[in-house]
Coordinates of C-alpha atoms in Angstrom, one line a residue:
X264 CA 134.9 106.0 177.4
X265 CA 134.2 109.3 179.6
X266 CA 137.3 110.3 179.3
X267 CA 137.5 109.9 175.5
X268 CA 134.5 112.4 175.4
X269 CA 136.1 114.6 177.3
X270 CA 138.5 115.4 174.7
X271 CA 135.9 115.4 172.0
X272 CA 135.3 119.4 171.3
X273 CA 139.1 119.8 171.6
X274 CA 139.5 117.6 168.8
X275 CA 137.1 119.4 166.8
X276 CA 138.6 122.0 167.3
X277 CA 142.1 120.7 166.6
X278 CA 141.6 118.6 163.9
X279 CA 141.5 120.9 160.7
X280 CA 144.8 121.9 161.7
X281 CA 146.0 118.4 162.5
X282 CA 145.1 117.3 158.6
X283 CA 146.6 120.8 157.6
X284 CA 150.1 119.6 158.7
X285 CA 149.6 116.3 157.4
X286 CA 148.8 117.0 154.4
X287 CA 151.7 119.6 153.9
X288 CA 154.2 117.1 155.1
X289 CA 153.3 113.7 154.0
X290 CA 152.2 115.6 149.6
X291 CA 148.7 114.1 150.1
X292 CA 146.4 114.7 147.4
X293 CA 143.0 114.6 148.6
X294 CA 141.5 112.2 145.9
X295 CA 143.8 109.3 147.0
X296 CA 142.8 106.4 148.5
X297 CA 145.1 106.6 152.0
X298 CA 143.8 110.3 152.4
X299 CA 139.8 109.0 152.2
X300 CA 140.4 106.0 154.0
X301 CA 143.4 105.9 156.8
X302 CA 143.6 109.5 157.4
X303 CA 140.4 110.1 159.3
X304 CA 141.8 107.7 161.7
X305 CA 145.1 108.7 162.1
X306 CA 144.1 112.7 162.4
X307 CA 141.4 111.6 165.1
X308 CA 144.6 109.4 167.2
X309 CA 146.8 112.4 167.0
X310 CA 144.2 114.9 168.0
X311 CA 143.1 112.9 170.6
X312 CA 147.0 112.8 171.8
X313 CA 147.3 116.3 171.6
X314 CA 144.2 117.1 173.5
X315 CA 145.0 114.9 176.2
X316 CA 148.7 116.4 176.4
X317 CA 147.1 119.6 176.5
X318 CA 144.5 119.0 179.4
X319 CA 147.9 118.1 181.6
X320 CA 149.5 121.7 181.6
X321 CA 147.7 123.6 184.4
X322 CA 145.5 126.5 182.8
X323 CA 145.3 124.7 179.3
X324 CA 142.5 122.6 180.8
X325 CA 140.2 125.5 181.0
X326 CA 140.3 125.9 177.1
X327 CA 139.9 122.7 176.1
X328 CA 137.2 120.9 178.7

């Protein structure tokens, strides 16, 4: 659990563009029923991926605590 909130404000910060991407590659329109319900978890797992890869490059971890 800690370190799960450890990568919280990186994922705020990191998930408008996460949904961005999806929704350019995978033609999502937002009134559909996998873009209200499945895609909230799916943006916050690959956030939370990218954060985490992130905090492992020496430096990065300053600029996302």
């Amino acid at each position: 659990m800690k370190r799960l909130s450890g990568v919280s404000l990186g994922v705020y910060v990191i998930h408008e563009f996460v949904i961005a991407v999806l929704e350019k590659l995978l033609h999502l329109d937002q009134s559909s029923y996998y873009h209200m319900l499945a895609l909230p978890m799916v943006v916050w797992v690959i956030s939370v991926a990218i954060v985490l890869g992130l905090q492992k490059i020496p430096g990065v971890n300053r600029l996302l605590p």
